[in-house]
Amino acid sequence: MPVPPALTSKQRADALVKAAHSRRARADIKAKVKTGVLGISDVLILAKSEPAIAKMRVSELLEALPGVGKIRAAAIMERLAISTPRRIQGLGIHQRAELISEFKPVGHRGRLLVLSGPGGVGKSTVASRIREARDNFWVSISATTRSPRHNEKDGVDYFFLSEEEFDRRIAMDDFLEWAQFAGARYGTPRAGVEKALSQGKNVLLEIEIEGARQVRTHSKEAILVFLEPPSWEDLVSRLKARGSDTPERRSHRLELATSELAAAKEFDVVIVNDHVEKVVDALVALAS
Ligand code: 5GP
């Protein structure tokens, strides 16, 4: 049998401190789960940044949930093909989704609406109106690698990320969808969307067309809405009015818009953006 390497007394002391920290972190999380302060999706998210939680056994987490004892936890794990010693960090993406859906309140899931269309058509104005005026909607904040415009704030308009951070998020499977658009990358953080839906909120994603196609592939529940300009001339003048784009970026966007407009037929619903309030009302009606 291999003999474990002997530890110095300093290494042994460090290991003991680390183990005590991990035990405390796990006990704290379990207490919060027991009292309903944290739900299963919260813990799965926390596990991404906290190694002590990532190493917690799935069985421990399930048994801490209100109303779930050892027997029910074992039955759920068997049904979802999660082996008994599996730790949170070892869960696959489907197992995570199945666990979240297992404990969501029945009949309270919100609707997922995807608002797409050519760049410059006015999607973000519609999304802002919904964010301001509709309590039962949650509008996702995207991540992007492009630089903030002068009036944009990090965490409000976008999460502005470096290329490296965006790569890291992709590797962590943190995005529901992501796409390249006009020289930058844009992505929808998955966790917020799932949390809002499971809390019964309707979720609005305001994204470009390639991202909408990805959502269609992964989510059967999504309703895809295409926002169309009243005319081509209208779209051109909207893009010209946007002083923040460089001339190169603007001409690239116009070129792109031609192919984007052809994608309307892939969507569930097409709405012409002649009045913002009309579009808002149509989206609210689709979610009800
Ligand atoms: P802008 O740079 O003008 O804010 O956005 C450029 C384009 O990216 C717009 O068409 C906008 O809808 C889209 N977009 C914003 N966030 C996301 C996202 O999370 N995913 C995808 N696929 N597109 C996004």
Coordinates of C-alpha atoms and ligand atoms in Angstrom, one line a residue:
M1 CA 0.0 0.0 0.0
P2 CA 1.4 3.5 -0.8
V3 CA 2.4 5.4 2.2
P4 CA 1.0 9.0 2.3
P5 CA 3.7 11.6 2.5
A6 CA 4.5 12.8 6.0
L7 CA 3.2 16.3 6.7
T8 CA 5.2 19.0 8.5
S9 CA 3.5 20.3 11.6
K10 CA 2.8 23.6 9.7
Q11 CA 1.1 21.7 6.8
R12 CA -0.9 19.7 9.3
A13 CA -2.1 22.9 11.1
D14 CA -3.0 24.6 7.7
A15 CA -5.0 21.5 6.7
L16 CA -6.9 21.5 10.0
V17 CA -7.8 25.2 9.6
K18 CA -8.9 24.6 6.0
A19 CA -11.0 21.6 7.0
A20 CA -12.6 23.6 9.9
H21 CA -13.5 26.4 7.4
S22 CA -15.0 24.0 5.0
R23 CA -17.1 22.4 7.7
R24 CA -18.3 25.8 8.9
A25 CA -19.2 26.9 5.3
R26 CA -21.2 23.7 4.7
A27 CA -23.0 23.9 8.1
D28 CA -23.9 27.5 7.3
I29 CA -25.3 26.7 3.9
K30 CA -27.3 23.7 5.2
A31 CA -28.8 25.9 8.0
K32 CA -29.9 28.4 5.3
V33 CA -31.4 25.7 3.1
K34 CA -33.2 24.1 6.1
T35 CA -34.9 27.5 6.9
G36 CA -35.7 28.2 3.2
V37 CA -33.4 31.2 3.0
L38 CA -31.6 29.5 0.1
G39 CA -33.1 27.3 -2.5
I40 CA -31.3 24.5 -4.5
S41 CA -30.5 26.8 -7.4
D42 CA -28.9 29.4 -5.1
V43 CA -26.6 26.7 -3.6
L44 CA -25.7 25.4 -7.1
I45 CA -24.7 29.0 -8.0
L46 CA -22.7 29.5 -4.8
A47 CA -20.9 26.3 -5.4
K48 CA -19.3 27.8 -8.5
S49 CA -17.3 30.3 -6.5
E50 CA -17.0 28.5 -3.1
P51 CA -14.9 25.3 -3.2
A52 CA -16.1 24.1 0.2
I53 CA -19.7 24.1 -1.1
A54 CA -18.7 22.6 -4.5
K55 CA -17.3 19.6 -2.5
M56 CA -20.5 19.1 -0.5
R57 CA -22.2 15.8 -1.3
V58 CA -25.5 16.2 -3.3
S59 CA -27.2 13.9 -0.7
E60 CA -26.2 16.3 2.1
L61 CA -27.8 19.2 0.2
L62 CA -31.0 17.3 -0.6
E63 CA -31.4 16.0 2.9
A64 CA -31.1 19.6 4.2
L65 CA -34.1 20.8 2.1
P66 CA -37.3 21.3 4.1
G67 CA -39.4 18.1 3.9
V68 CA -36.8 16.0 2.3
G69 CA -35.4 13.2 4.5
K70 CA -32.8 10.5 3.7
I71 CA -35.3 8.3 2.0
R72 CA -36.7 10.9 -0.4
A73 CA -33.2 12.2 -1.1
A74 CA -32.0 8.8 -2.1
A75 CA -35.0 8.1 -4.3
I76 CA -34.6 11.4 -6.1
M77 CA -30.9 10.7 -6.7
E78 CA -31.6 7.3 -8.0
R79 CA -34.3 8.6 -10.4
L80 CA -31.9 11.3 -11.7
A81 CA -29.0 8.8 -12.0
I82 CA -26.9 10.7 -9.5
S83 CA -24.6 8.3 -7.7
T84 CA -24.6 8.3 -3.9
P85 CA -21.1 9.8 -3.3
R86 CA -21.5 12.5 -6.0
R87 CA -20.5 16.0 -5.0
I88 CA -22.1 19.2 -6.2
Q89 CA -19.1 20.0 -8.4
G90 CA -19.5 16.6 -10.2
L91 CA -23.1 17.3 -11.3
G92 CA -23.7 17.4 -15.1
I93 CA -25.6 20.3 -16.6
H94 CA -28.7 18.1 -17.1
Q95 CA -28.6 16.8 -13.6
R96 CA -28.4 20.4 -12.3
A97 CA -31.4 21.5 -14.4
E98 CA -33.4 18.4 -13.3
L99 CA -32.6 19.0 -9.6
I100 CA -33.8 22.7 -9.9
S101 CA -36.9 21.7 -11.7
E102 CA -37.6 18.9 -9.2
F103 CA -38.0 21.5 -6.4
K104 CA -39.6 24.4 -8.3
P105 CA -43.1 25.3 -7.0
V106 CA -45.6 23.5 -9.2
G107 CA -47.5 25.7 -11.6
H108 CA -45.6 28.9 -10.8
R109 CA -43.0 28.9 -13.5
G110 CA -42.9 32.2 -15.5
R111 CA -42.7 32.4 -19.3
L112 CA -39.5 32.9 -21.2
L113 CA -39.8 35.6 -23.9
V114 CA -37.0 36.3 -26.4
L115 CA -37.1 39.6 -28.1
S116 CA -34.9 39.7 -31.2
G117 CA -34.7 41.5 -34.5
P118 CA -32.1 43.6 -36.4
G119 CA -29.7 45.8 -34.5
G120 CA -31.2 49.3 -34.2
V121 CA -34.8 48.3 -34.5
G122 CA -35.5 49.5 -30.9
K123 CA -35.4 46.3 -28.9
S124 CA -33.6 47.9 -25.9
T125 CA -36.2 50.7 -25.7
V126 CA -39.0 48.1 -25.5
A127 CA -37.0 46.1 -22.9
S128 CA -36.5 49.3 -20.8
R129 CA -40.2 50.1 -20.9
I130 CA -40.9 46.5 -19.7
R131 CA -38.3 46.8 -16.9
E132 CA -39.7 50.1 -15.7
A133 CA -43.4 49.3 -15.9
R134 CA -44.1 45.6 -15.5
D135 CA -43.5 44.1 -12.0
N136 CA -44.1 40.6 -13.1
F137 CA -41.3 40.7 -15.7
W138 CA -37.6 40.3 -15.1
V139 CA -35.4 41.6 -17.9
S140 CA -32.1 39.8 -18.1
I141 CA -28.9 41.9 -18.1
S142 CA -26.4 40.5 -20.6
A143 CA -22.7 40.3 -20.5
T144 CA -20.6 41.8 -23.3
T145 CA -17.0 42.3 -24.3
R146 CA -17.7 45.6 -26.0
S147 CA -16.8 48.9 -24.2
P148 CA -19.5 50.8 -22.4
R149 CA -21.0 53.8 -24.1
H150 CA -20.8 57.1 -22.3
N151 CA -24.3 56.7 -20.7
E152 CA -24.0 53.0 -19.8
K153 CA -23.3 51.6 -16.3
D154 CA -21.8 48.2 -15.5
G155 CA -24.4 45.9 -13.9
V156 CA -27.3 48.1 -15.1
D157 CA -27.1 48.1 -19.0
Y158 CA -24.6 45.2 -19.3
F159 CA -22.0 43.4 -17.4
F160 CA -18.9 44.6 -19.2
L161 CA -16.4 41.8 -19.3
S162 CA -12.9 41.4 -20.6
E163 CA -12.3 38.8 -23.3
E164 CA -10.6 36.5 -20.8
E165 CA -13.5 36.7 -18.3
F166 CA -16.0 36.0 -21.1
D167 CA -13.9 32.9 -22.1
R168 CA -14.0 31.8 -18.5
R169 CA -17.8 32.2 -18.3
I170 CA -18.2 30.2 -21.5
A171 CA -16.0 27.4 -20.0
M172 CA -18.1 27.4 -16.9
D173 CA -21.2 27.0 -19.0
D174 CA -22.6 30.2 -17.4
F175 CA -24.4 31.4 -20.5
L176 CA -27.8 30.3 -21.7
E177 CA -26.7 31.5 -25.1
W178 CA -23.9 33.7 -26.5
A179 CA -23.0 35.2 -29.8
Q180 CA -20.6 37.4 -31.7
F181 CA -22.1 40.6 -33.0
A182 CA -20.4 43.5 -34.8
G183 CA -17.0 42.7 -33.4
A184 CA -18.0 42.0 -29.8
R185 CA -19.4 39.0 -27.8
Y186 CA -22.7 39.1 -26.0
G187 CA -24.2 36.5 -23.7
T188 CA -27.2 35.8 -21.4
P189 CA -26.2 34.7 -17.9
R190 CA -28.1 31.5 -17.2
A191 CA -28.5 31.6 -13.5
G192 CA -30.6 34.8 -13.2
V193 CA -33.0 33.5 -15.9
E194 CA -33.5 30.2 -14.3
K195 CA -34.0 31.8 -10.9
A196 CA -36.6 34.3 -12.1
L197 CA -38.5 31.6 -14.1
S198 CA -38.6 29.3 -11.1
Q199 CA -39.9 32.2 -8.9
G200 CA -42.8 32.6 -11.3
K201 CA -41.5 35.8 -13.1
N202 CA -41.8 36.2 -16.8
V203 CA -38.4 36.7 -18.3
L204 CA -37.5 38.9 -21.2
L205 CA -34.2 38.4 -23.1
E206 CA -33.3 41.2 -25.5
I207 CA -30.8 39.6 -27.8
E208 CA -29.6 39.3 -31.4
I209 CA -30.8 36.6 -33.8
E210 CA -28.0 34.0 -33.5
G211 CA -28.6 34.0 -29.7
A212 CA -32.4 33.6 -30.2
R213 CA -31.7 30.6 -32.4
Q214 CA -29.7 29.0 -29.7
V215 CA -32.4 29.6 -27.1
R216 CA -34.8 27.9 -29.5
T217 CA -32.6 24.8 -29.7
H218 CA -32.2 24.5 -25.9
S219 CA -35.5 25.6 -24.6
K220 CA -38.9 24.3 -25.7
E221 CA -40.7 26.7 -23.4
A222 CA -39.3 29.9 -25.0
I223 CA -41.5 32.2 -27.1
L224 CA -39.5 33.9 -29.8
V225 CA -40.6 37.4 -30.9
F226 CA -39.2 39.2 -33.9
L227 CA -39.3 43.0 -33.8
E228 CA -39.5 44.5 -37.3
P229 CA -39.0 48.1 -38.3
P230 CA -41.9 49.8 -40.0
S231 CA -39.7 50.2 -43.1
W232 CA -36.1 49.8 -44.2
E233 CA -35.7 53.6 -44.3
D234 CA -36.8 53.7 -40.7
L235 CA -34.1 51.3 -39.7
V236 CA -31.4 53.2 -41.6
S237 CA -32.4 56.5 -40.0
R238 CA -32.4 54.9 -36.5
L239 CA -28.9 53.6 -37.0
K240 CA -27.7 56.9 -38.3
A241 CA -29.2 58.7 -35.4
R242 CA -27.1 56.6 -33.0
G243 CA -24.1 58.9 -32.6
S244 CA -22.2 56.4 -30.5
D245 CA -21.3 54.0 -33.3
T246 CA -18.2 54.6 -35.5
P247 CA -19.0 54.9 -39.2
E248 CA -17.4 51.5 -39.8
R249 CA -19.5 49.9 -37.1
R250 CA -22.6 51.6 -38.5
S251 CA -22.1 50.4 -42.1
H252 CA -21.3 46.9 -40.8
R253 CA -24.6 46.9 -38.9
L254 CA -26.6 47.9 -42.0
E255 CA -25.0 45.1 -44.0
L256 CA -25.9 42.7 -41.2
A257 CA -29.5 44.0 -40.9
T258 CA -30.3 42.8 -44.5
S259 CA -29.7 39.2 -43.5
E260 CA -31.2 39.7 -40.0
L261 CA -34.5 40.8 -41.5
A262 CA -34.8 37.6 -43.5
A263 CA -34.8 35.6 -40.2
A264 CA -38.3 36.8 -39.2
K265 CA -39.9 33.6 -40.5
E266 CA -38.0 31.5 -37.9
F267 CA -39.8 33.3 -35.1
D268 CA -43.1 32.5 -33.3
V269 CA -44.4 36.0 -33.5
V270 CA -43.5 39.1 -35.6
I271 CA -44.4 42.6 -34.2
V272 CA -43.9 45.8 -36.1
N273 CA -42.2 48.4 -33.9
D274 CA -44.4 51.4 -34.8
H275 CA -45.3 52.2 -31.2
V276 CA -43.3 51.1 -28.2
E277 CA -46.4 50.8 -26.0
K278 CA -48.1 48.5 -28.6
V279 CA -45.1 46.2 -28.6
V280 CA -45.1 46.2 -24.7
D281 CA -48.8 45.3 -24.6
A282 CA -48.2 42.5 -27.2
L283 CA -45.4 41.1 -25.1
V284 CA -47.5 41.2 -21.9
A285 CA -50.3 39.5 -23.7
L286 CA -48.0 36.7 -24.9
A287 CA -46.8 36.1 -21.4
S288 CA -50.3 35.8 -19.9
Ligands
5GP1 P1 -25.6 46.9 -28.5 O1 -24.1 46.8 -28.6 O2 -26.1 47.9 -29.5 O3 -26.0 47.2 -27.1 O4 -26.2 45.5 -28.8 C1 -25.9 44.8 -30.0 C2 -26.7 43.7 -30.2 O5 -26.5 42.7 -29.3 C3 -28.2 44.0 -30.1 O6 -28.9 43.4 -31.2 C4 -28.6 43.3 -28.8 O7 -30.0 42.9 -28.9 C5 -27.7 42.1 -28.8 N1 -27.5 41.5 -27.5 C6 -27.5 42.2 -26.3 N2 -27.3 41.3 -25.3 C7 -27.2 40.1 -25.9 C8 -27.1 38.7 -25.4 O8 -27.0 38.5 -24.2 N3 -27.0 37.7 -26.3 C9 -27.1 38.0 -27.6 N4 -27.0 36.9 -28.4 N5 -27.2 39.2 -28.1 C10 -27.3 40.2 -27.3

